[in-house]
Coordinates of C-alpha atoms and ligand atoms in Angstrom, one line a residue:
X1 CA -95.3 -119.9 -18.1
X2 CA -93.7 -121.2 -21.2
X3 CA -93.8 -120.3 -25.0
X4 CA -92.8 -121.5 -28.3
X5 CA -92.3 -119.7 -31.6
X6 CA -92.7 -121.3 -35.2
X7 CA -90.8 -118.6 -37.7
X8 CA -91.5 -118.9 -41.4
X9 CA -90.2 -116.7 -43.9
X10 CA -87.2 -114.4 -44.6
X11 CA -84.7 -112.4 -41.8
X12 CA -86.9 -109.7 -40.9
X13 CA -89.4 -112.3 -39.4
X14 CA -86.5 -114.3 -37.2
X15 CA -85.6 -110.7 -36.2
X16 CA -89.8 -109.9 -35.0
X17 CA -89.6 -113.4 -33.5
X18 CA -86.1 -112.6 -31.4
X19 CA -87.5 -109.3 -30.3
X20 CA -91.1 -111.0 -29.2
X21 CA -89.2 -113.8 -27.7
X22 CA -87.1 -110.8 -25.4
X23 CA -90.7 -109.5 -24.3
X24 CA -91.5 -112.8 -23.2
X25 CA -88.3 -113.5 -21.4
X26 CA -88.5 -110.0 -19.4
X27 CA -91.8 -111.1 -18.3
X28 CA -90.1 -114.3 -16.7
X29 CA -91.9 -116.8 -19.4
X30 CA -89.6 -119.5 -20.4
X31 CA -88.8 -121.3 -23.8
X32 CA -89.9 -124.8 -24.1
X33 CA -88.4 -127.1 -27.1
X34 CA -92.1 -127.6 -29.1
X35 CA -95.3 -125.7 -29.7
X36 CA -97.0 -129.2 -28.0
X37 CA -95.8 -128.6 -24.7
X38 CA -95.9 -125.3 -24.6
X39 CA -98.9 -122.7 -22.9
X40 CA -98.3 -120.0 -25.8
X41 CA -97.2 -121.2 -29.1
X42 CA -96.8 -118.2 -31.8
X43 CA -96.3 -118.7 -35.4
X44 CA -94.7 -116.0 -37.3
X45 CA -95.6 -116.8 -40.8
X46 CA -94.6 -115.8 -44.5
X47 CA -97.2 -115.0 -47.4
X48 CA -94.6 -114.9 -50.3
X49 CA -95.4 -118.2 -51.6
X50 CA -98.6 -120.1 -51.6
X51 CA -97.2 -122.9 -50.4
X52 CA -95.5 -121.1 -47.6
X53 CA -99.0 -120.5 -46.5
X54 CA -100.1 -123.8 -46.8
X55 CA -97.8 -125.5 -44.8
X56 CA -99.3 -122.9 -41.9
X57 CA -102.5 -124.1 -42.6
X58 CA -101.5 -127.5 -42.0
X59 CA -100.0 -126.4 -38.9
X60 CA -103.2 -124.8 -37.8
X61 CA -105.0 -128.2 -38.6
X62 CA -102.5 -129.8 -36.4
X63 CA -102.7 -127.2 -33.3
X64 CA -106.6 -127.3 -34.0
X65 CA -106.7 -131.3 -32.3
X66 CA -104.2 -130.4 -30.1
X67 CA -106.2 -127.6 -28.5
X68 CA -109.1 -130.1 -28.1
X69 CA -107.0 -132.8 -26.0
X70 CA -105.4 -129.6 -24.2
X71 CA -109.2 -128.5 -23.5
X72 CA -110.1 -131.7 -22.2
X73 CA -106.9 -132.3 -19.5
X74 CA -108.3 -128.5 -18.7
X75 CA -105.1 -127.4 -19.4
X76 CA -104.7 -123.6 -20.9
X77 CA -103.4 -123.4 -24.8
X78 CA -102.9 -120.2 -26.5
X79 CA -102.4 -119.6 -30.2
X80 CA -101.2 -116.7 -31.7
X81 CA -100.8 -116.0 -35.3
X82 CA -98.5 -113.3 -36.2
X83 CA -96.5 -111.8 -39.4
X84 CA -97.4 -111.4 -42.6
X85 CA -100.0 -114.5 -43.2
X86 CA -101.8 -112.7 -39.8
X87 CA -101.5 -109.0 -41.9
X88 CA -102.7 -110.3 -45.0
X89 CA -105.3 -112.7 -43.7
X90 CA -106.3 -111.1 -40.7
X91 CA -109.0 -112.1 -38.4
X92 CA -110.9 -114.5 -41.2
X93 CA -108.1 -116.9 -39.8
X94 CA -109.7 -117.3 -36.5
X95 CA -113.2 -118.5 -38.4
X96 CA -111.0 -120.6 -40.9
X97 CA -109.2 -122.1 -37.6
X98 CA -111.0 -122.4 -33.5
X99 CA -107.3 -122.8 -32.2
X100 CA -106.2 -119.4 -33.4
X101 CA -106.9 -117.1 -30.7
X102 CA -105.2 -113.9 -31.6
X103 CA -104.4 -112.7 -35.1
X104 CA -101.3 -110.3 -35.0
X105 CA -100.3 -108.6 -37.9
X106 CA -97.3 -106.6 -38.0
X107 CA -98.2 -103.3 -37.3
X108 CA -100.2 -104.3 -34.5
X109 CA -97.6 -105.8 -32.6
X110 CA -98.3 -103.5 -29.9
X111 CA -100.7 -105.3 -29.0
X112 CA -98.8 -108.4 -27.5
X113 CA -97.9 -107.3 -24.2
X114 CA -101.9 -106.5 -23.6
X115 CA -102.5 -110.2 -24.7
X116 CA -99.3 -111.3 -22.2
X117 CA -100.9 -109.7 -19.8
X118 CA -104.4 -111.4 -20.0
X119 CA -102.6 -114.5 -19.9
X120 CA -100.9 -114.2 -16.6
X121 CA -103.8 -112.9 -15.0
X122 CA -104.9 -116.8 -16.0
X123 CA -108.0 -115.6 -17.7
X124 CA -107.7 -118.8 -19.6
X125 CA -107.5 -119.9 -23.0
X126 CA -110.8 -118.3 -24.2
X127 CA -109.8 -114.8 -24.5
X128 CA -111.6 -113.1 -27.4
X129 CA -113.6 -112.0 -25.2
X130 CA -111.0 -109.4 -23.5
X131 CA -112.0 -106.0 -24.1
X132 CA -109.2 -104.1 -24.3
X133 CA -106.9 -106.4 -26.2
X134 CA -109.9 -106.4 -28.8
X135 CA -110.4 -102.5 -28.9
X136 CA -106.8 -102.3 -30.3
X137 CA -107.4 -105.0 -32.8
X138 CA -110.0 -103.5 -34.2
X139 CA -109.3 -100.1 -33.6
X140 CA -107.6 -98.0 -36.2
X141 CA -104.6 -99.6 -37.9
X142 CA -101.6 -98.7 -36.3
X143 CA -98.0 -97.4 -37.2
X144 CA -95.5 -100.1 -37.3
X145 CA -92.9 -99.6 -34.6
X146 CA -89.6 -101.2 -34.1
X147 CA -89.0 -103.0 -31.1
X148 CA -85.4 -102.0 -29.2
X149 CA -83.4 -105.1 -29.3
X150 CA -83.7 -108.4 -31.3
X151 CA -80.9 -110.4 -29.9
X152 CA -81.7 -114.2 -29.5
X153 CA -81.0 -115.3 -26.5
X154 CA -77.0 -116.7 -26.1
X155 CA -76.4 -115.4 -29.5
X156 CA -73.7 -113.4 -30.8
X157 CA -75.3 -112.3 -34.0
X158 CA -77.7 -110.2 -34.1
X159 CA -80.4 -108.7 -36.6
X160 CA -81.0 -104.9 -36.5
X161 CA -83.6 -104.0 -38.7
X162 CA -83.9 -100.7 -40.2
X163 CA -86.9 -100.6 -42.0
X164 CA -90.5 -101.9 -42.5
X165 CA -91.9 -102.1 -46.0
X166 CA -91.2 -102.3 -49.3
X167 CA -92.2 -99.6 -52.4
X168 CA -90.9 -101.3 -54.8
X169 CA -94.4 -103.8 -56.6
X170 CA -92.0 -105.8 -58.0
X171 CA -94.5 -107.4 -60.1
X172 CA -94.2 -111.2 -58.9
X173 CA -93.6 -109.8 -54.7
X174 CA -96.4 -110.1 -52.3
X175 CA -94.3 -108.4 -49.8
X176 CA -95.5 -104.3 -50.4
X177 CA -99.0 -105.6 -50.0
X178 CA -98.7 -107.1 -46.8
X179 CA -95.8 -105.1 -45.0
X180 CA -96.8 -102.2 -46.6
X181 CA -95.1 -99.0 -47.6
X182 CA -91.6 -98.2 -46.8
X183 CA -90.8 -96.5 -43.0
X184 CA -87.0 -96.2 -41.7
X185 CA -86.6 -96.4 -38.3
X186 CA -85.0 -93.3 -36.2
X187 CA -80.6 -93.6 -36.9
X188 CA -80.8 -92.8 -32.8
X189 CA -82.6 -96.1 -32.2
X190 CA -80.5 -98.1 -34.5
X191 CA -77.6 -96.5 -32.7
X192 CA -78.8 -97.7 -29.2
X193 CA -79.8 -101.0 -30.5
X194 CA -76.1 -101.0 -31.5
X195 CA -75.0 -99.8 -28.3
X196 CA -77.0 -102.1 -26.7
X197 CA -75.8 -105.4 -28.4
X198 CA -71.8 -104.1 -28.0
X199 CA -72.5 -104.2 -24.1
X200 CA -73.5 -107.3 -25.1
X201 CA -71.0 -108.3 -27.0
X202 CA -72.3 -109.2 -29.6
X203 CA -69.7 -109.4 -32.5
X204 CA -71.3 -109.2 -35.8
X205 CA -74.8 -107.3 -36.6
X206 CA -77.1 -107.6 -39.9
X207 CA -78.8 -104.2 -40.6
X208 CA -81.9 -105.7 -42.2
X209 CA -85.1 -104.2 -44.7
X210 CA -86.5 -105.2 -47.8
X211 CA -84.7 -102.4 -49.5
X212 CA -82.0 -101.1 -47.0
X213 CA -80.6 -98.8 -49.7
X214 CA -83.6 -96.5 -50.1
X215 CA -83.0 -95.7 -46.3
X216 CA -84.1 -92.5 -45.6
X217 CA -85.2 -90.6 -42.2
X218 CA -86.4 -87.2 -41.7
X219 CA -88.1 -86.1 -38.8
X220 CA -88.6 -82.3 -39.9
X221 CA -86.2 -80.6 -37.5
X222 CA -83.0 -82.2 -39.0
X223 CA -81.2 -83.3 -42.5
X224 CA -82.0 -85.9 -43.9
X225 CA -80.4 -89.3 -42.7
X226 CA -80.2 -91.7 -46.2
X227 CA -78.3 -95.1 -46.5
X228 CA -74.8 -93.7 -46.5
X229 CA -74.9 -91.8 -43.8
X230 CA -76.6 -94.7 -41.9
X231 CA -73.5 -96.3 -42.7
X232 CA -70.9 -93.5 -41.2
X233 CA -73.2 -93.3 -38.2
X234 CA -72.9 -97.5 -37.7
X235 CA -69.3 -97.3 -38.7
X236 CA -69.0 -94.8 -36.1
X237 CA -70.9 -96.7 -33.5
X238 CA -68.7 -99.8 -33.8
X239 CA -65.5 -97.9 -33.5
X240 CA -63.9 -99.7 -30.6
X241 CA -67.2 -102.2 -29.9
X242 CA -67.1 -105.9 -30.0
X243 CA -68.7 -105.8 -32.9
X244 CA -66.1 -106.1 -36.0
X245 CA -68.4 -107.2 -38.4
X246 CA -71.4 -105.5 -40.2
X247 CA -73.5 -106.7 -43.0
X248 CA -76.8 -105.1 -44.6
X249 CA -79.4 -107.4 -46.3
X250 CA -81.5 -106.5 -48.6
X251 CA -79.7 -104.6 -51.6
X252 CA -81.7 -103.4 -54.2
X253 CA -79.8 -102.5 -57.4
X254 CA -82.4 -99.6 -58.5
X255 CA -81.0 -97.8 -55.2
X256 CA -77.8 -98.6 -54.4
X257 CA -75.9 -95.4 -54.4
X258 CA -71.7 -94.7 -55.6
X259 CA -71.8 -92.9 -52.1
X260 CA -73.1 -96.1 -50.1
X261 CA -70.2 -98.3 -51.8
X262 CA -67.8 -95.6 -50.9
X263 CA -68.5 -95.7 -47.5
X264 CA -68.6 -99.2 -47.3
X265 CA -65.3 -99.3 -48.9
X266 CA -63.9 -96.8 -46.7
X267 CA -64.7 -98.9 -43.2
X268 CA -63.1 -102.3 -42.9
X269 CA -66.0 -103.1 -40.6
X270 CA -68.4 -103.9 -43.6
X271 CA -67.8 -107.4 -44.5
X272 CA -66.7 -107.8 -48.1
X273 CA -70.0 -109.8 -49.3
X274 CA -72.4 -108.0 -50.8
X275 CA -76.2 -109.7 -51.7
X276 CA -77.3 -108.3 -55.0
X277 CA -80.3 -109.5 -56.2
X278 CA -80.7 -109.4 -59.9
X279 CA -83.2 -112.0 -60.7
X280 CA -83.0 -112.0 -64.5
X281 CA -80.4 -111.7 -66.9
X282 CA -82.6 -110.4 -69.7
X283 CA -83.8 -106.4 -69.9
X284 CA -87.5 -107.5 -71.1
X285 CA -88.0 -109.6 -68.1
X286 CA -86.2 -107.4 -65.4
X287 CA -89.1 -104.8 -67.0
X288 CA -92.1 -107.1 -67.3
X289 CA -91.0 -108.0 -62.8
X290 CA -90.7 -104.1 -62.6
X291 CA -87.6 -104.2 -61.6
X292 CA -86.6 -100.6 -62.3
X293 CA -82.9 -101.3 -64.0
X294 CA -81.5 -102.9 -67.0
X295 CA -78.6 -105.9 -67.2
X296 CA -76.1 -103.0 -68.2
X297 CA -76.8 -100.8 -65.5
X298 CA -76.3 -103.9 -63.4
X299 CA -73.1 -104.9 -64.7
X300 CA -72.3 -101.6 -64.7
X301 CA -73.1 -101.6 -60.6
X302 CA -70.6 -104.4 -60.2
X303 CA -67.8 -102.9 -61.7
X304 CA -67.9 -100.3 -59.9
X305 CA -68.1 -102.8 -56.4
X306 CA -65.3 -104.8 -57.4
X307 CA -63.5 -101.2 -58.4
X308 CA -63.8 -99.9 -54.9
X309 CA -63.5 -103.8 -53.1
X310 CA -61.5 -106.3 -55.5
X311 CA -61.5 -108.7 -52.7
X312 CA -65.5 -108.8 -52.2
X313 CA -67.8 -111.8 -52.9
X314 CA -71.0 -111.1 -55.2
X315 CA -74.0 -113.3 -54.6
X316 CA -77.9 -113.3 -55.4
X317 CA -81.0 -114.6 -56.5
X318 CA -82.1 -115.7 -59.6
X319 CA -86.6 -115.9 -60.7
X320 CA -86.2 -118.0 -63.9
X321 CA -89.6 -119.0 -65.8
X322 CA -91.4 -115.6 -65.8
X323 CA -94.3 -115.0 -68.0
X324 CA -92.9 -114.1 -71.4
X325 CA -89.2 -116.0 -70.5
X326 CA -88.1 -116.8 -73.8
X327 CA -84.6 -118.9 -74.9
X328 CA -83.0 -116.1 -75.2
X329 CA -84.2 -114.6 -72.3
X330 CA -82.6 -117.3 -70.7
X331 CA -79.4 -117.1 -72.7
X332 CA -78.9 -113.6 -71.5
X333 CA -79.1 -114.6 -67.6
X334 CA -76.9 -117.1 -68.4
X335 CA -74.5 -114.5 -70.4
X336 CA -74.7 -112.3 -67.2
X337 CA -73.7 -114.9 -64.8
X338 CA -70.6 -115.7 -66.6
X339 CA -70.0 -112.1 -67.1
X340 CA -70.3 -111.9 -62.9
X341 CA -69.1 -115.1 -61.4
X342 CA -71.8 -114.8 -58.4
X343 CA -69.9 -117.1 -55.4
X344 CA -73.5 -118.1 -54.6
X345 CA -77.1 -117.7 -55.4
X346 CA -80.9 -118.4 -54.6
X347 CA -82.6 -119.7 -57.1
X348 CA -86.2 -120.2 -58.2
X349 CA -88.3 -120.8 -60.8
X350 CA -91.5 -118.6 -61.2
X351 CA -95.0 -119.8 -59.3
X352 CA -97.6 -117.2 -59.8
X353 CA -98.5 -115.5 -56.5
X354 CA -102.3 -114.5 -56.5
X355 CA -102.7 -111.0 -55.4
X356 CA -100.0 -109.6 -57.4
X357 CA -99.8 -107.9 -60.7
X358 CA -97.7 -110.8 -62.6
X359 CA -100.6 -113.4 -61.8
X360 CA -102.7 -111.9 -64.7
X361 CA -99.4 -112.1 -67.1
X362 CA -99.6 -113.9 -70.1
X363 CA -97.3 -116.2 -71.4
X364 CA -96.9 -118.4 -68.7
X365 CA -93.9 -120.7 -69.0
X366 CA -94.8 -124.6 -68.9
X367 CA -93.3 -126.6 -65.7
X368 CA -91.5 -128.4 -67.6
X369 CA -89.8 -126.0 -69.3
X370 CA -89.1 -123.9 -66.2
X371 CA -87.5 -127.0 -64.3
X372 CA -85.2 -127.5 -67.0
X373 CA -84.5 -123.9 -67.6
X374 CA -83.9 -123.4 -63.7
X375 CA -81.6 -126.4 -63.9
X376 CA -79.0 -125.1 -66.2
X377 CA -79.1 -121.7 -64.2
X378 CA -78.4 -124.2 -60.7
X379 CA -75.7 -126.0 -63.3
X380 CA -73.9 -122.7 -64.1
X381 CA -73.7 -121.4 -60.5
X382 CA -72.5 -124.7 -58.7
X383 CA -69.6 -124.3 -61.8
X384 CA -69.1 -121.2 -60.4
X385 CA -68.9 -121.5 -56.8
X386 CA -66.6 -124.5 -57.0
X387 CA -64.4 -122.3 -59.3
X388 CA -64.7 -119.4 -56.9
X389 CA -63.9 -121.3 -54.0
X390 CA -61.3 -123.4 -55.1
X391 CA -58.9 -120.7 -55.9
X392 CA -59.3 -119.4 -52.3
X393 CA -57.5 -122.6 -51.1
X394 CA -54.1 -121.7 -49.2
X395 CA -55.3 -118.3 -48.7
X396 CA -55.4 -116.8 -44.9
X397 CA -58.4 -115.8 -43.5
X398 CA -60.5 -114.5 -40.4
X399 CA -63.5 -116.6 -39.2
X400 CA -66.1 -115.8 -37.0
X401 CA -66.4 -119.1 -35.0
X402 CA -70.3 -120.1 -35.2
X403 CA -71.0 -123.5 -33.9
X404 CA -69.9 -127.2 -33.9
X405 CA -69.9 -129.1 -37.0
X406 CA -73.2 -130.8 -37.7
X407 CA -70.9 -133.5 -39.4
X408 CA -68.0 -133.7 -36.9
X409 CA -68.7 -133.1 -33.2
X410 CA -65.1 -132.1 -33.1
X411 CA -65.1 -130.1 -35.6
X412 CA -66.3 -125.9 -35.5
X413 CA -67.8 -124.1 -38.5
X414 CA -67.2 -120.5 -38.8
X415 CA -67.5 -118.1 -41.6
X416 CA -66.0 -115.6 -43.6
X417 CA -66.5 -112.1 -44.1
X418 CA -67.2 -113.3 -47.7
X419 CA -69.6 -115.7 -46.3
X420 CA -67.9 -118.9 -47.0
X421 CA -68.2 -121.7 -44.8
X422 CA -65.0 -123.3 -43.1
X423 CA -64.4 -126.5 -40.9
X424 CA -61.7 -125.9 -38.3
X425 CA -60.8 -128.4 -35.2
X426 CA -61.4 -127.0 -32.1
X427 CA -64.1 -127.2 -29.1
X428 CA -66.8 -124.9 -28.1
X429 CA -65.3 -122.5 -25.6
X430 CA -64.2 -120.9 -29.1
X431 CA -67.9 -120.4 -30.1
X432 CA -68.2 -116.6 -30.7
X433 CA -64.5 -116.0 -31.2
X434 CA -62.8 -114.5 -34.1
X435 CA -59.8 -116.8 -35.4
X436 CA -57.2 -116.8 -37.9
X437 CA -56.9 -119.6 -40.5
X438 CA -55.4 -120.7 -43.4
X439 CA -58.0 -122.5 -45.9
X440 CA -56.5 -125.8 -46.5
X441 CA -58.8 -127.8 -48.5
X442 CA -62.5 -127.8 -49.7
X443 CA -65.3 -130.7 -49.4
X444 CA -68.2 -129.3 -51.4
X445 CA -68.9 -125.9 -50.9
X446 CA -67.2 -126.2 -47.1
X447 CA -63.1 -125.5 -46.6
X448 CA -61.2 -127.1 -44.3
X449 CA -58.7 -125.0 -42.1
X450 CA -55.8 -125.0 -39.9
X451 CA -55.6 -122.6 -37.0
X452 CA -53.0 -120.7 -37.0
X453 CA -52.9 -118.9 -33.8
X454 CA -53.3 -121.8 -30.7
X455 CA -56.2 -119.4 -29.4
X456 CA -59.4 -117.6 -30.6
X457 CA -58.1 -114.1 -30.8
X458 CA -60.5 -111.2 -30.4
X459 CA -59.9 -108.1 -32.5
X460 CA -60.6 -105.9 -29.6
Ligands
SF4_1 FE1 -90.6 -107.7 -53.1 FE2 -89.3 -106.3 -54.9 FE3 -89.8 -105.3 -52.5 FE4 -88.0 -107.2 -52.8 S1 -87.9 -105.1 -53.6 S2 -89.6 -107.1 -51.2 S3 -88.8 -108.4 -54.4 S4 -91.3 -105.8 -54.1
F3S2 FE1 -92.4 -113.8 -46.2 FE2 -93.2 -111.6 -45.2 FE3 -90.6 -112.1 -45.3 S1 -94.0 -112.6 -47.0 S2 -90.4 -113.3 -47.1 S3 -92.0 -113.2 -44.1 S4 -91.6 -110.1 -45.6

């Protein structure tokens, strides 16, 4: 049997995907290239704009016809809605839409191997009706629970999520609402997850959560594990393992502890990128988004990053256009990304998000005015990263060999620990590897290399 999965939305939803997709492979179902073809299609979706949902609901409208032709060949077509659309929408999407046939939210993920199941039993594409799967859907809500593994299949990357959840209401996020509060998953699962992916050898992991610095497990017979000593234990774990590189997405400034940067300071195998989000430059609108720190504390955080790590790269994401966003507002985030020098950053301009607490704001900033506003913020960065990258030309550097170039099918892109894109010649059997180059040019925000050793080294 074959499947397909549509993923919308941030990391932590390509992770659920990958780890969904694994379930689906043990069972001996196959990938197929499009949701069209395919006898399960899933779409993992995102909430955290509205028009992230409506493109879903387009999608719907689309599988909706194609169940019908797929009824009348008599040939089986499951749909399955999952993520945080699924959490926050629930089972009102299966009135809204007659193709959806389950509704799986996050925390009931458990349910999916119950609904494989029904499947390969060939009980058809009508299966609402399946007692069991529907006594846990509607059944009390359960505990989110991390899967084991969430490798992609072939890859050498991997995700390793260590939480669920956010606490934070920031107050333009949908996220809290719909992934709910904060849990941290067991360090002895993230360690076998780890484990598991080095006998894979995998070479460079992403521990993942909305807010990976306010970490923190206790399971009442032990100390407390927090963020930093997450980090010892994954240092620890990679000691000799194929993985050399580690990297922890998202960063929240509020949390992020003089202990966590010493530790990642003190272990080469942290890259030396770090993903701060700041979104505002201006102390009244990092309080009206409820962000829980001030631009000086801020600046004050990346001193003391660049004190422990001169060599790191800063980047982040930038909300411009809040309610209440005056000029000067917007002087100050300017001020504080020339103050920075981020080498790259995300950036948006507000849409209110119904549902949470900044939708009721007044003060809403006209279109206009936030276009042009988040133009000059796109203007300053892209000054930035050229600056920032250009000086990096002739310097050495270690790449992690990703793919073939897009552009040039002779041509490999790999990245840096700083996560700087580079163009080196070569051909696939170097896919994976780790290689030394020196950056010899830059075309846009891409250098251009020269090996310098005639083969893909491995560190180990
Ligand atoms: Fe949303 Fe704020 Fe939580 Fe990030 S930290 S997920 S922006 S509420
Ligand atoms: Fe979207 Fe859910 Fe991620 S709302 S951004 S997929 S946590």
């Amino acid at each position: 049997m074959t499947y397909f999965f549509e993923t919308y939305g941030c990391q932590m939803n390509s992770a659920e995907s990958a780890a969904l997709a694994l379930v689906l492979r043990e069972r001996g179902w196959s990938a197929v290239e499009n949701g069209e073809s395919a006898d399960l299609t899933i779409l993992n979706t995102c909430s955290v704009r509205q028009t992230a949902e409506q493109r879903v609901f387009g999608r719907l409208a689309q599988y909706q016809s194609l169940k019908k032709k797929r009824r009348s060949l008599g040939q089986p077509f499951t749909l399955i809605v999952a993520g945080c659309m699924a959490e926050r929408l629930g089972e009102g999407l299966k009135e809204k839409f007659d193709a959806v046939d389950y509704v799986m939210g996050t925390a009931s993920r458990s349910v999916f191997p119950a609904i494989l199941e029904t499947l390969e039993k060939g009980q058809g594409p009508d299966l609402r009706s399946d007692d069991s799967i529907t006594a846990i859907l509607t059944g009390e809500k359960p505990q989110f629970s991390f899967s084991s593994s969430h490798l992609e299949e072939g890859r050498f990357r991997s995700f390793v999520p260590i939480m669920h959840g956010c606490n934070n209401y920031c107050s333009y996020c949908i996220v809290p609402y719909v992934r709910g509060r904060e849990i941290s998953r067991s360090p002895a699962s993230i360690a076998e997850e780890i484990r598991l992916l080095s006998d894979r050898g995998v070479r460079e992991i992403t521990l993942l959560g909305q807010n990976v610095n306010s970490y923190r497990f206790e399971d009442g017979e032990r100390a407390p594990v927090d963020f930093p000593a997450l980090l010892e234990l994954v240092a620890h774990e990679t000691e000799s393992s194929p993985i050399r590189w580690v990297r922890f997405l998202s960063s929240h400034p509020k949390d992020l502890s003089s202990q966590a940067i010493r530790v990642m300071a003190e272990h080469p195998v942290f890259c030396r990128h770090l993903h701060l989000c700041v979104q505002h430059g201006s102390n009244a609108v990092l309080n009206a988004m409820n962000r829980r720190y001030t631009r000086e504390r801020y600046l004050e955080l990346v001193d003391e990053i660049r004190q422990a790590m001169p060599d790191i790269s800063l980047s982040t994401d930038f909300l411009v256009g809040f309610p209440g966003e005056t000029e000067e507002d917007l002087e100050l985030t300017l001020d504080l990304m020339e103050r920075v020098k981020f080498h790259y950053a995300y950036m948006y301009h507000y849409n209110p998000r119904e549902g949470t607490a900044a939708y009721d704001f007044p003060g809403r900033v006209g279109e206009e005015l936030k276009r042009n506003r988040l133009a000059r913020v796109i203007a300053l960065q892209k000054k930035h990263t050229q600056e920032l990258l250009k000086r990096r030309v002739g310097s050495r550097e270690t790449i992690l060999i990703e793919g073939i170039s897009r552009k040039n099918a002779d041509e490999l892109i790999g990245r840096t620990e700083r996560d700087e894109m580079v163009a080196v010649p070569g051909t696939t059997s170097a896919i994976g590897s780790f290689a030394q180059v020196s950056l010899s040019s830059l075309r846009g925000n891409t250098f251009r290399a020269k090996e310098l050793c005639e083969t893909p080294f491995r560190f180990d």
